[in-house]
Amino acid sequence: MCGLFGGASLNLSMSEKTAIHELGVVSQLRGVDSTGIATCSREKKARRRYTIIKDTEAAGEFMLYSTVRSALSDSSLLSIIGHCRAATVGEVNISNAHPHRYGDIIGVHNGTINK
């Protein structure tokens, strides 16, 4: 079964970001087939910037990527959601890694969704 982690705040503190990073690494216990995060950061004029980073790497390595470390150190970071996948259905590839985006919706899930 997959591992889900994340956090949200009006202003994530450094200790909260560190805790989210650690949750990501620990979530590897729930799945090692791929890892991904989606972040929401504050921009000027009340706008938001959404970023998705994912790869077919276990969380222990993924959370050390420079892009992930940079996203977590962003001073305007408002929220982050992460997913460590245990592939039960479907190939291990970037397309099946979470988070998924569908229009304006970004999410992760645990289990299988049939189309």
XYZ file of C-alpha atoms in Angstrom:
115
model
C 0.000 0.000 0.000
C 1.277 3.489 -0.853
C 2.520 6.147 1.545
C 0.961 9.623 1.615
C 2.464 12.655 3.365
C 2.220 16.420 3.367
C 1.476 19.627 5.184
C -0.173 22.996 4.739
C 0.030 26.353 6.502
C -0.206 30.066 5.853
C 3.576 30.034 6.237
C 5.394 26.696 6.625
C 8.231 27.049 9.118
C 11.640 25.478 8.602
C 10.891 22.876 11.281
C 7.604 21.996 9.540
C 9.408 21.658 6.204
C 11.998 19.419 7.873
C 9.201 17.280 9.339
C 7.569 16.965 5.891
C 10.929 15.930 4.412
C 11.327 13.275 7.125
C 7.745 12.059 6.581
C 8.589 11.637 2.903
C 11.633 9.519 3.668
C 9.753 7.396 6.238
C 6.864 6.929 3.782
C 9.278 4.877 1.677
C 8.308 2.009 3.973
C 4.914 2.042 2.211
C 6.232 2.003 -1.365
C 9.541 2.187 -3.228
C 8.435 2.095 -6.880
C 8.154 5.863 -7.366
C 7.927 9.075 -5.358
C 6.487 12.490 -6.085
C 5.464 15.782 -4.547
C 3.230 18.685 -5.507
C 3.817 22.097 -3.986
C 1.812 25.289 -3.804
C 3.716 28.543 -3.317
C 2.585 32.136 -2.931
C 3.260 34.612 -5.728
C 2.512 38.311 -6.071
C -1.069 39.603 -6.133
C -2.503 36.580 -4.278
C -1.572 34.217 -7.116
C -0.350 30.662 -6.513
C 2.355 28.613 -8.252
C 1.912 24.833 -8.412
C 4.830 22.502 -9.077
C 4.879 18.718 -9.512
C 8.110 16.741 -9.203
C 8.067 12.951 -9.561
C 10.332 10.084 -10.526
C 10.641 6.304 -10.407
C 12.939 6.500 -7.403
C 12.475 5.445 -3.791
C 11.832 8.350 -1.405
C 15.188 8.061 0.366
C 16.918 9.157 -2.835
C 14.116 11.294 -4.284
C 13.909 13.574 -1.240
C 17.598 14.425 -1.772
C 17.090 15.669 -5.356
C 18.153 19.302 -5.716
C 14.746 20.178 -7.194
C 12.965 18.689 -4.166
C 15.310 20.370 -1.679
C 14.823 23.672 -3.497
C 11.023 23.289 -3.435
C 11.099 22.588 0.314
C 13.345 25.574 1.004
C 11.087 28.002 -0.918
C 10.195 30.793 1.522
C 6.786 31.229 -0.130
C 5.824 27.533 0.236
C 2.247 27.125 1.481
C 1.567 23.418 1.073
C 3.005 20.155 -0.107
C 1.501 16.749 -0.771
C 3.601 13.667 -1.416
C 3.207 10.062 -2.459
C 5.412 6.967 -2.306
C 4.039 4.327 -4.674
C 3.868 0.608 -4.200
C 3.031 -0.574 -7.712
C 0.172 -3.045 -7.435
C -1.369 -2.321 -10.842
C 0.350 -0.717 -13.823
C 3.954 -0.294 -14.843
C 6.573 1.541 -12.843
C 7.026 4.689 -14.915
C 6.710 8.474 -14.619
C 3.182 8.430 -16.052
C 1.969 6.209 -13.199
C 3.892 8.096 -10.497
C 1.882 10.469 -8.304
C 0.846 13.280 -7.880
C -1.487 13.398 -10.845
C -2.915 16.564 -12.348
C -6.278 16.738 -14.055
C -7.074 20.306 -15.079
C -6.968 22.406 -11.912
C -6.984 19.370 -9.619
C -3.759 17.887 -8.238
C -3.992 14.808 -6.060
C -2.688 11.469 -4.884
C -4.553 8.318 -3.956
C -4.058 5.031 -2.222
C -5.318 1.966 -4.054
C -6.533 1.310 -7.583
C -8.907 3.534 -9.531
C -10.711 1.769 -12.374
C -11.611 3.804 -15.440
